[in-house]
mmCIF file of C-alpha atoms and ligand atoms in Angstrom:
data_model
loop_
_atom_site.group_PDB
_atom_site.id
_atom_site.type_symbol
_atom_site.label_atom_id
_atom_site.label_comp_id
_atom_site.label_asym_id
_atom_site.label_seq_id
_atom_site.Cartn_x
_atom_site.Cartn_y
_atom_site.Cartn_z
ATOM 1 C CA MET D 1 33.544 -32.860 -21.603
ATOM 2 C CA VAL D 2 37.072 -35.112 -21.636
ATOM 3 C CA TYR D 3 37.373 -38.276 -21.837
ATOM 4 C CA SER D 4 40.701 -40.000 -20.016
ATOM 5 C CA THR D 5 42.552 -42.325 -22.739
ATOM 6 C CA SER D 6 43.165 -44.889 -20.803
ATOM 7 C CA GLY D 7 39.808 -45.620 -18.632
ATOM 8 C CA SER D 8 35.966 -45.236 -19.895
ATOM 9 C CA LEU D 9 35.379 -42.657 -16.744
ATOM 10 C CA PRO D 10 35.378 -38.966 -17.881
ATOM 11 C CA ILE D 11 38.309 -36.136 -16.383
ATOM 12 C CA ASP D 12 35.379 -34.422 -14.979
ATOM 13 C CA THR D 13 34.966 -33.551 -11.243
ATOM 14 C CA LEU D 14 32.275 -33.125 -9.019
ATOM 15 C CA PRO D 15 32.153 -29.781 -7.266
ATOM 16 C CA VAL D 16 33.734 -29.287 -3.834
ATOM 17 C CA ILE D 17 31.359 -26.747 -2.011
ATOM 18 C CA ASP D 18 32.810 -24.867 1.458
ATOM 19 C CA VAL D 19 29.403 -25.074 3.568
ATOM 20 C CA SER D 20 30.591 -22.878 6.086
ATOM 21 C CA ALA D 21 28.480 -19.927 5.733
ATOM 22 C CA LEU D 22 25.408 -22.601 6.483
ATOM 23 C CA VAL D 23 26.680 -24.142 9.505
ATOM 24 C CA THR D 24 28.409 -20.963 11.307
ATOM 25 C CA ALA D 25 26.878 -17.666 11.494
ATOM 26 C CA ALA D 26 27.186 -15.866 8.438
ATOM 27 C CA THR D 27 26.654 -12.691 5.998
ATOM 28 C CA ASP D 28 23.610 -13.320 3.773
ATOM 29 C CA ALA D 29 25.756 -12.740 0.865
ATOM 30 C CA ALA D 30 27.950 -15.391 2.106
ATOM 31 C CA ARG D 31 25.074 -17.754 2.330
ATOM 32 C CA GLN D 32 23.918 -16.763 -1.219
ATOM 33 C CA GLN D 33 27.286 -17.557 -2.282
ATOM 34 C CA VAL D 34 27.197 -20.978 -1.247
ATOM 35 C CA ALA D 35 23.366 -21.251 -2.367
ATOM 36 C CA GLY D 36 24.554 -20.063 -5.860
ATOM 37 C CA ASN D 37 27.518 -22.859 -5.704
ATOM 38 C CA ILE D 38 24.596 -25.614 -4.804
ATOM 39 C CA ARG D 39 22.496 -24.360 -7.267
ATOM 40 C CA ASP D 40 25.039 -24.841 -9.984
ATOM 41 C CA ALA D 41 25.641 -28.579 -8.657
ATOM 42 C CA CYS D 42 22.214 -29.540 -8.801
ATOM 43 C CA ARG D 43 21.602 -28.335 -12.133
ATOM 44 C CA ALA D 44 24.744 -30.176 -13.527
ATOM 45 C CA HIS D 45 24.740 -33.373 -11.644
ATOM 46 C CA GLY D 46 22.703 -33.261 -8.369
ATOM 47 C CA PHE D 47 26.156 -34.223 -6.657
ATOM 48 C CA PHE D 48 28.541 -32.338 -4.544
ATOM 49 C CA TYR D 49 30.845 -32.528 -1.975
ATOM 50 C CA VAL D 50 30.560 -30.482 1.323
ATOM 51 C CA THR D 51 33.472 -29.179 3.787
ATOM 52 C CA ASN D 52 33.972 -27.429 6.858
ATOM 53 C CA HIS D 53 30.506 -28.892 7.891
ATOM 54 C CA GLY D 54 31.022 -28.434 11.010
ATOM 55 C CA VAL D 55 30.989 -32.014 11.679
ATOM 56 C CA SER D 56 33.477 -33.378 14.306
ATOM 57 C CA ALA D 57 36.459 -35.184 12.405
ATOM 58 C CA THR D 58 36.886 -37.489 15.506
ATOM 59 C CA LEU D 59 33.699 -38.623 15.672
ATOM 60 C CA VAL D 60 33.880 -39.643 12.149
ATOM 61 C CA GLU D 61 36.763 -41.551 12.898
ATOM 62 C CA ARG D 62 35.178 -43.224 15.973
ATOM 63 C CA LEU D 63 32.538 -44.433 14.031
ATOM 64 C CA GLU D 64 34.684 -45.841 11.210
ATOM 65 C CA THR D 65 36.902 -47.604 13.775
ATOM 66 C CA LEU D 66 33.793 -49.129 16.250
ATOM 67 C CA SER D 67 32.066 -49.810 12.518
ATOM 68 C CA ARG D 68 35.133 -51.991 11.327
ATOM 69 C CA GLN D 69 35.068 -53.809 14.795
ATOM 70 C CA PHE D 70 31.664 -54.510 13.918
ATOM 71 C CA PHE D 71 31.994 -56.067 10.283
ATOM 72 C CA SER D 72 35.288 -58.210 11.463
ATOM 73 C CA LEU D 73 32.989 -60.474 13.852
ATOM 74 C CA ASP D 74 31.689 -63.531 12.681
ATOM 75 C CA GLU D 75 28.988 -63.529 10.150
ATOM 76 C CA THR D 76 26.854 -65.919 12.996
ATOM 77 C CA GLU D 77 27.460 -63.212 15.481
ATOM 78 C CA LYS D 78 26.431 -60.380 13.568
ATOM 79 C CA MET D 79 23.088 -62.370 13.234
ATOM 80 C CA ARG D 80 22.164 -61.449 16.212
ATOM 81 C CA TRP D 81 21.175 -58.450 15.355
ATOM 82 C CA ARG D 82 19.339 -59.504 11.929
ATOM 83 C CA MET D 83 16.734 -57.329 10.409
ATOM 84 C CA ALA D 84 14.053 -60.109 10.939
ATOM 85 C CA LEU D 85 14.330 -59.316 14.315
ATOM 86 C CA GLY D 86 13.754 -55.445 13.619
ATOM 87 C CA GLY D 87 10.362 -56.282 12.417
ATOM 88 C CA ARG D 88 8.241 -53.126 11.161
ATOM 89 C CA ALA D 89 11.143 -50.666 12.361
ATOM 90 C CA TRP D 90 13.177 -52.035 9.340
ATOM 91 C CA ARG D 91 16.431 -52.118 11.178
ATOM 92 C CA GLY D 92 19.190 -54.682 11.421
ATOM 93 C CA TYR D 93 22.065 -56.324 10.128
ATOM 94 C CA PHE D 94 21.816 -58.210 6.579
ATOM 95 C CA PRO D 95 24.687 -60.353 5.440
ATOM 96 C CA LEU D 96 26.461 -60.108 2.060
ATOM 97 C CA GLY D 97 23.965 -60.185 -0.952
ATOM 98 C CA GLY D 98 20.946 -59.642 1.458
ATOM 99 C CA GLU D 99 19.903 -56.243 -0.484
ATOM 100 C CA LEU D 100 19.047 -56.021 -3.980
ATOM 101 C CA THR D 101 19.326 -53.300 -6.695
ATOM 102 C CA SER D 102 16.628 -53.977 -9.840
ATOM 103 C CA GLY D 103 16.467 -57.489 -8.299
ATOM 104 C CA ARG D 104 19.944 -58.837 -8.257
ATOM 105 C CA PRO D 105 21.911 -58.892 -4.664
ATOM 106 C CA ASP D 106 24.407 -56.359 -4.186
ATOM 107 C CA TRP D 107 27.830 -57.440 -3.165
ATOM 108 C CA LYS D 108 27.652 -55.327 0.500
ATOM 109 C CA GLU D 109 26.490 -55.923 4.195
ATOM 110 C CA GLY D 110 25.175 -53.271 6.453
ATOM 111 C CA LEU D 111 23.813 -52.072 9.478
ATOM 112 C CA TYR D 112 20.275 -50.459 9.062
ATOM 113 C CA LEU D 113 19.219 -47.884 11.891
ATOM 114 C CA GLY D 114 17.273 -44.681 12.194
ATOM 115 C CA THR D 115 16.068 -42.009 14.589
ATOM 116 C CA GLU D 116 16.090 -44.020 17.889
ATOM 117 C CA LEU D 117 12.085 -44.085 19.232
ATOM 118 C CA PRO D 118 11.065 -46.435 22.213
ATOM 119 C CA ASP D 119 8.787 -48.853 22.265
ATOM 120 C CA ASP D 120 6.297 -46.418 23.959
ATOM 121 C CA HIS D 121 6.494 -43.636 21.485
ATOM 122 C CA PRO D 122 2.381 -42.877 19.666
ATOM 123 C CA LEU D 123 3.910 -43.598 16.223
ATOM 124 C CA VAL D 124 6.081 -47.213 17.154
ATOM 125 C CA GLN D 125 2.936 -48.349 19.178
ATOM 126 C CA ALA D 126 0.465 -47.841 15.881
ATOM 127 C CA GLY D 127 3.012 -49.865 13.990
ATOM 128 C CA THR D 128 4.232 -47.165 11.790
ATOM 129 C CA PRO D 129 6.534 -48.863 9.141
ATOM 130 C CA VAL D 130 10.391 -47.751 9.865
ATOM 131 C CA HIS D 131 9.750 -46.269 13.002
ATOM 132 C CA GLY D 132 11.175 -47.891 16.109
ATOM 133 C CA ARG D 133 14.245 -49.289 18.491
ATOM 134 C CA ASN D 134 17.725 -49.798 16.595
ATOM 135 C CA LEU D 135 19.224 -53.095 16.950
ATOM 136 C CA PHE D 136 22.245 -52.008 18.138
ATOM 137 C CA PRO D 137 24.972 -54.360 18.489
ATOM 138 C CA ASP D 138 27.163 -54.670 21.639
ATOM 139 C CA VAL D 139 30.410 -53.647 20.723
ATOM 140 C CA PRO D 140 31.183 -51.327 23.555
ATOM 141 C CA GLN D 141 30.639 -47.183 22.372
ATOM 142 C CA PHE D 142 29.205 -48.338 19.232
ATOM 143 C CA LYS D 143 25.465 -47.137 20.433
ATOM 144 C CA ASP D 144 26.603 -44.123 21.599
ATOM 145 C CA THR D 145 28.901 -42.864 18.993
ATOM 146 C CA ILE D 146 25.960 -43.946 16.112
ATOM 147 C CA LEU D 147 23.374 -41.671 18.484
ATOM 148 C CA GLU D 148 25.981 -38.504 18.284
ATOM 149 C CA TYR D 149 26.811 -39.247 14.873
ATOM 150 C CA MET D 150 23.233 -39.538 13.307
ATOM 151 C CA ASP D 151 22.758 -36.186 15.527
ATOM 152 C CA ALA D 152 25.267 -34.450 14.141
ATOM 153 C CA VAL D 153 24.627 -34.888 10.398
ATOM 154 C CA THR D 154 20.819 -34.483 10.898
ATOM 155 C CA ALA D 155 21.521 -30.904 12.567
ATOM 156 C CA LEU D 156 23.847 -30.521 8.955
ATOM 157 C CA GLY D 157 21.125 -32.111 7.000
ATOM 158 C CA HIS D 158 18.636 -28.545 8.258
ATOM 159 C CA GLN D 159 21.247 -26.094 7.405
ATOM 160 C CA LEU D 160 22.193 -27.671 3.785
ATOM 161 C CA MET D 161 18.451 -28.085 3.134
ATOM 162 C CA GLU D 162 18.176 -24.385 4.193
ATOM 163 C CA GLY D 163 21.221 -23.938 1.359
ATOM 164 C CA ILE D 164 19.243 -25.735 -1.178
ATOM 165 C CA ALA D 165 16.233 -23.619 -0.533
ATOM 166 C CA LEU D 166 17.874 -20.807 -0.705
ATOM 167 C CA SER D 167 19.673 -22.207 -3.979
ATOM 168 C CA LEU D 168 15.926 -21.962 -5.553
ATOM 169 C CA ASP D 169 15.027 -18.622 -4.322
ATOM 170 C CA LEU D 170 12.695 -19.800 -1.625
ATOM 171 C CA PRO D 171 13.178 -18.509 2.393
ATOM 172 C CA ALA D 172 15.687 -20.938 4.111
ATOM 173 C CA GLY D 173 13.024 -22.168 6.373
ATOM 174 C CA TYR D 174 11.198 -23.582 3.030
ATOM 175 C CA PHE D 175 11.892 -26.961 3.593
ATOM 176 C CA SER D 176 11.998 -27.577 7.463
ATOM 177 C CA GLU D 177 8.015 -25.815 7.947
ATOM 178 C CA ARG D 178 6.703 -28.228 5.092
ATOM 179 C CA TYR D 179 8.482 -31.288 5.495
ATOM 180 C CA THR D 180 11.594 -31.636 7.718
ATOM 181 C CA THR D 181 10.407 -30.439 11.111
ATOM 182 C CA ASP D 182 10.786 -33.968 12.135
ATOM 183 C CA PRO D 183 12.655 -35.597 9.163
ATOM 184 C CA LEU D 184 12.760 -39.359 8.373
ATOM 185 C CA ILE D 185 16.299 -39.875 9.114
ATOM 186 C CA LEU D 186 17.756 -43.677 8.017
ATOM 187 C CA PHE D 187 21.225 -44.080 8.315
ATOM 188 C CA ARG D 188 23.234 -47.396 7.466
ATOM 189 C CA LEU D 189 26.472 -48.967 8.001
ATOM 190 C CA PHE D 190 27.751 -50.447 5.066
ATOM 191 C CA ASN D 191 30.776 -52.643 4.251
ATOM 192 C CA TYR D 192 31.819 -54.045 0.841
ATOM 193 C CA PRO D 193 34.525 -56.693 1.517
ATOM 194 C CA SER D 194 36.968 -57.238 -1.179
ATOM 195 C CA GLN D 195 35.882 -60.890 -1.661
ATOM 196 C CA GLN D 196 35.030 -62.777 -4.718
ATOM 197 C CA VAL D 197 31.884 -63.759 -5.766
ATOM 198 C CA PRO D 198 30.791 -67.447 -5.722
ATOM 199 C CA GLU D 199 30.304 -69.056 -8.841
ATOM 200 C CA GLY D 200 26.458 -68.937 -10.059
ATOM 201 C CA LEU D 201 25.508 -66.147 -8.054
ATOM 202 C CA ASP D 202 24.459 -63.023 -10.400
ATOM 203 C CA VAL D 203 26.106 -60.164 -8.759
ATOM 204 C CA GLN D 204 27.882 -57.055 -10.851
ATOM 205 C CA TRP D 205 27.901 -54.414 -8.274
ATOM 206 C CA GLY D 206 28.491 -53.262 -4.919
ATOM 207 C CA VAL D 207 25.466 -51.407 -5.487
ATOM 208 C CA GLY D 208 23.663 -51.552 -8.473
ATOM 209 C CA GLU D 209 22.631 -47.785 -10.351
ATOM 210 C CA HIS D 210 19.719 -46.331 -8.412
ATOM 211 C CA THR D 211 18.537 -43.023 -7.230
ATOM 212 C CA ASP D 212 17.983 -42.183 -3.556
ATOM 213 C CA TYR D 213 14.531 -41.760 -2.706
ATOM 214 C CA GLY D 214 14.023 -39.232 -0.360
ATOM 215 C CA LEU D 215 15.169 -35.376 -0.237
ATOM 216 C CA LEU D 216 18.994 -35.548 0.571
ATOM 217 C CA THR D 217 21.727 -38.001 0.953
ATOM 218 C CA ILE D 218 24.680 -37.211 3.044
ATOM 219 C CA LEU D 219 27.710 -40.078 2.600
ATOM 220 C CA LEU D 220 30.785 -40.908 4.266
ATOM 221 C CA GLN D 221 33.152 -43.204 2.958
ATOM 222 C CA ASP D 222 36.453 -44.360 3.537
ATOM 223 C CA HIS D 223 39.699 -43.780 1.930
ATOM 224 C CA ILE D 224 39.126 -46.949 -0.583
ATOM 225 C CA GLY D 225 36.527 -45.322 -3.368
ATOM 226 C CA GLY D 226 33.970 -47.117 -6.035
ATOM 227 C CA LEU D 227 31.099 -44.747 -6.167
ATOM 228 C CA GLU D 228 30.150 -43.431 -9.648
ATOM 229 C CA VAL D 229 27.456 -40.719 -10.854
ATOM 230 C CA LYS D 230 25.781 -40.980 -13.940
ATOM 231 C CA THR D 231 26.213 -37.667 -16.275
ATOM 232 C CA PRO D 232 25.334 -37.005 -19.648
ATOM 233 C CA GLY D 233 28.808 -37.870 -20.440
ATOM 234 C CA GLY D 234 29.391 -41.047 -19.060
ATOM 235 C CA TRP D 235 29.810 -42.162 -15.481
ATOM 236 C CA LEU D 236 31.999 -40.258 -13.356
ATOM 237 C CA ALA D 237 34.052 -41.300 -9.934
ATOM 238 C CA ALA D 238 33.206 -39.446 -7.208
ATOM 239 C CA PRO D 239 36.530 -40.686 -4.987
ATOM 240 C CA PRO D 240 36.868 -40.100 -1.496
ATOM 241 C CA ILE D 241 37.865 -36.737 -0.209
ATOM 242 C CA PRO D 242 39.519 -36.762 3.000
ATOM 243 C CA GLY D 243 37.352 -34.587 5.570
ATOM 244 C CA ALA D 244 34.350 -34.298 3.392
ATOM 245 C CA PHE D 245 30.974 -35.777 2.682
ATOM 246 C CA VAL D 246 29.439 -36.530 -0.826
ATOM 247 C CA CYS D 247 25.712 -35.135 -1.136
ATOM 248 C CA ASN D 248 23.250 -36.339 -3.582
ATOM 249 C CA ILE D 249 19.317 -35.101 -4.072
ATOM 250 C CA GLY D 250 16.851 -37.675 -3.980
ATOM 251 C CA ASP D 251 13.342 -38.443 -5.768
ATOM 252 C CA MET D 252 11.673 -36.212 -4.052
ATOM 253 C CA LEU D 253 13.461 -32.934 -4.542
ATOM 254 C CA ASP D 254 12.981 -34.191 -8.173
ATOM 255 C CA HIS D 255 9.622 -34.245 -7.989
ATOM 256 C CA MET D 256 8.866 -30.952 -6.042
ATOM 257 C CA THR D 257 10.830 -29.150 -8.292
ATOM 258 C CA GLY D 258 9.130 -30.453 -11.333
ATOM 259 C CA GLY D 259 12.605 -32.109 -12.423
ATOM 260 C CA TRP D 260 14.663 -28.646 -12.486
ATOM 261 C CA TYR D 261 16.879 -30.508 -9.519
ATOM 262 C CA ARG D 262 17.104 -34.391 -10.957
ATOM 263 C CA SER D 263 18.165 -37.221 -8.506
ATOM 264 C CA THR D 264 20.937 -38.732 -10.241
ATOM 265 C CA PRO D 265 21.989 -42.392 -10.776
ATOM 266 C CA HIS D 266 24.684 -43.784 -8.712
ATOM 267 C CA ARG D 267 26.491 -46.974 -7.920
ATOM 268 C CA VAL D 268 29.385 -48.392 -6.695
ATOM 269 C CA VAL D 269 31.500 -50.781 -8.107
ATOM 270 C CA ARG D 270 32.583 -54.144 -6.622
ATOM 271 C CA ASN D 271 35.638 -53.825 -4.064
ATOM 272 C CA THR D 272 38.373 -55.596 -5.669
ATOM 273 C CA SER D 273 40.557 -53.442 -3.590
ATOM 274 C CA GLY D 274 42.108 -56.352 -0.895
ATOM 275 C CA HIS D 275 40.522 -54.270 2.101
ATOM 276 C CA ASP D 276 37.166 -53.714 3.006
ATOM 277 C CA ARG D 277 35.490 -50.392 2.158
ATOM 278 C CA LEU D 278 33.209 -48.953 4.377
ATOM 279 C CA SER D 279 30.354 -46.004 3.612
ATOM 280 C CA PHE D 280 28.046 -44.959 5.649
ATOM 281 C CA PRO D 281 25.048 -42.959 4.064
ATOM 282 C CA LEU D 282 22.202 -40.855 5.983
ATOM 283 C CA PHE D 283 19.170 -40.366 4.247
ATOM 284 C CA PHE D 284 17.599 -36.989 5.582
ATOM 285 C CA ASP D 285 14.199 -37.513 3.952
ATOM 286 C CA PRO D 286 10.528 -35.759 4.157
ATOM 287 C CA ASN D 287 8.514 -36.678 7.265
ATOM 288 C CA PHE D 288 6.662 -39.850 6.660
ATOM 289 C CA PHE D 289 3.195 -38.852 6.573
ATOM 290 C CA ALA D 290 4.185 -35.724 4.620
ATOM 291 C CA ARG D 291 2.390 -34.909 1.219
ATOM 292 C CA VAL D 292 5.095 -34.400 -1.472
ATOM 293 C CA GLN D 293 4.101 -31.365 -3.280
ATOM 294 C CA ARG D 294 5.250 -29.041 -6.319
ATOM 295 C CA ILE D 295 7.677 -25.965 -5.504
ATOM 296 C CA GLU D 296 5.252 -22.898 -7.424
ATOM 297 C CA GLY D 297 7.087 -20.554 -9.205
ATOM 298 C CA LEU D 298 10.513 -22.708 -10.645
ATOM 299 C CA PRO D 299 11.498 -22.612 -14.544
ATOM 300 C CA ALA D 300 9.442 -24.818 -16.260
ATOM 301 C CA VAL D 301 11.489 -28.396 -17.283
ATOM 302 C CA PRO D 302 9.500 -28.884 -20.727
ATOM 303 C CA ASP D 303 9.106 -32.714 -20.017
ATOM 304 C CA PRO D 304 10.050 -33.708 -16.537
ATOM 305 C CA ASP D 305 8.964 -37.533 -16.980
ATOM 306 C CA ASP D 306 12.422 -39.283 -17.472
ATOM 307 C CA SER D 307 10.776 -42.533 -16.820
ATOM 308 C CA ALA D 308 12.299 -44.039 -20.375
ATOM 309 C CA SER D 309 15.594 -43.722 -19.331
ATOM 310 C CA ARG D 310 15.394 -44.279 -15.263
ATOM 311 C CA TRP D 311 16.841 -47.012 -13.644
ATOM 312 C CA ASP D 312 12.975 -48.007 -12.413
ATOM 313 C CA GLN D 313 11.192 -46.847 -15.213
ATOM 314 C CA ALA D 314 9.266 -44.742 -12.701
ATOM 315 C CA ASN D 315 7.512 -41.559 -13.826
ATOM 316 C CA ILE D 316 8.181 -40.260 -10.054
ATOM 317 C CA HIS D 317 6.452 -36.953 -11.327
ATOM 318 C CA ALA D 318 2.919 -38.763 -11.494
ATOM 319 C CA PHE D 319 3.456 -39.884 -7.990
ATOM 320 C CA ASN D 320 1.004 -38.427 -5.486
ATOM 321 C CA GLY D 321 1.077 -39.265 -1.846
ATOM 322 C CA ILE D 322 3.063 -38.969 1.401
ATOM 323 C CA TYR D 323 6.370 -39.351 1.640
ATOM 324 C CA GLY D 324 5.646 -42.932 3.377
ATOM 325 C CA ASP D 325 4.010 -44.380 0.638
ATOM 326 C CA TYR D 326 6.686 -43.897 -1.930
ATOM 327 C CA LEU D 327 9.159 -45.036 0.486
ATOM 328 C CA LEU D 328 7.667 -48.396 1.284
ATOM 329 C CA ASP D 329 6.824 -49.183 -2.162
ATOM 330 C CA LYS D 330 10.729 -49.000 -2.858
ATOM 331 C CA VAL D 331 11.733 -51.064 0.281
ATOM 332 C CA SER D 332 10.047 -53.590 -0.345
ATOM 333 C CA LYS D 333 11.705 -53.949 -3.793
ATOM 334 C CA VAL D 334 15.142 -54.090 -2.039
ATOM 335 C CA PHE D 335 14.178 -56.732 0.578
ATOM 336 C CA PRO D 336 11.210 -58.529 -1.020
ATOM 337 C CA GLU D 337 11.105 -61.089 2.096
ATOM 338 C CA LEU D 338 10.556 -58.105 4.395
ATOM 339 C CA ARG D 339 7.207 -57.471 2.158
ATOM 340 C CA ARG D 340 4.921 -59.065 4.535
ATOM 341 C CA GLU D 341 6.772 -57.652 7.497
ATOM 342 C CA VAL D 342 6.942 -54.056 7.149
ATOM 343 C CA LEU D 343 3.881 -53.539 4.419
HETATM 344 O O1 AKG W 1 28.217 -46.725 -0.782
HETATM 345 C C1 AKG W 1 27.825 -45.898 -1.356
HETATM 346 O O2 AKG W 1 29.363 -44.917 -1.827
HETATM 347 C C2 AKG W 1 26.711 -45.532 -2.015
HETATM 348 C C3 AKG W 1 25.656 -46.132 -1.182
HETATM 349 C C4 AKG W 1 24.367 -45.613 -1.673
HETATM 350 O O3 AKG W 1 24.566 -44.931 -3.161
HETATM 351 C C5 AKG W 1 22.957 -45.512 -1.107
HETATM 352 O O4 AKG W 1 23.310 -46.238 -0.165
HETATM 353 O O5 AKG W 1 21.868 -45.508 -1.513
HETATM 354 FE FE1 FE2 W 2 22.198 -44.431 -3.091
#
């Protein structure tokens, strides 16, 4: 790997993959070609950009504009939709410093969202954590735009998971048949304000080093940048590319593949650009009740347990249970005050 002489980040870039063959009618050969690119990216970094993904640019623009309107409201106004009101659905607004990574506050504020389920839905009636209604702020058009965006990017998630299945020489429907017929979708709007940290507060990062929990994260980011990815050669910047999403694989894919595909640690630097930075991760995850199992027949990884070097010291290969259990264990660490409410 080549390193820049001026900064500490390597001059290497994450792969950019044109996924049009996965999202439109295409030949098997074209789909296999994309799958091959995904395989290389997942083996190398676990991070890649996707272009020609079929999600409308005007929808993305609408989401960004309305989110800016929301975040520019006074904090007291935004607290009308605070997470404490979202209960077990784990939805709503959290203020700057309100979420922890590895026990430290992140320098961001956000709105937590997910698949919209009515109060009379059986899973909501049963009190299933992280299932329920969203707390939509009353910014005109915001609710419809968020719902439309979640639908569009969830559809992309299904298509990308087909590509990931093909990349592992599995049938395209491998994941949808076992895990994602009804995926768990969590969606977040984040604002990283370019704002000084008050004296005495232990804040270092926009988001501290972590891996994502589920299968696949599809991230939209604005033009500011700040996302970094951990590679064997050092931290690598994942700057915004207009029209592209950043994708990364999560712990469940690492678990299922026995470490053949790793969930790669990443972080976001504290924003000092002078402008707000917005980002929009959508987490495309296994169904809450899906028991997560190893995929048979993949190349064996000699020692898949990487807990010694992982940010959370967890051996994800020892995990045996449903995805919901894994997720709730993590949630209780990032929002300790919600622990009693959600668990
Ligand atoms: O804001 C970003 O660029 C990344 C956020 C992230 O890593 C996460 O929410 O898991
Ligand atoms: Fe992440």
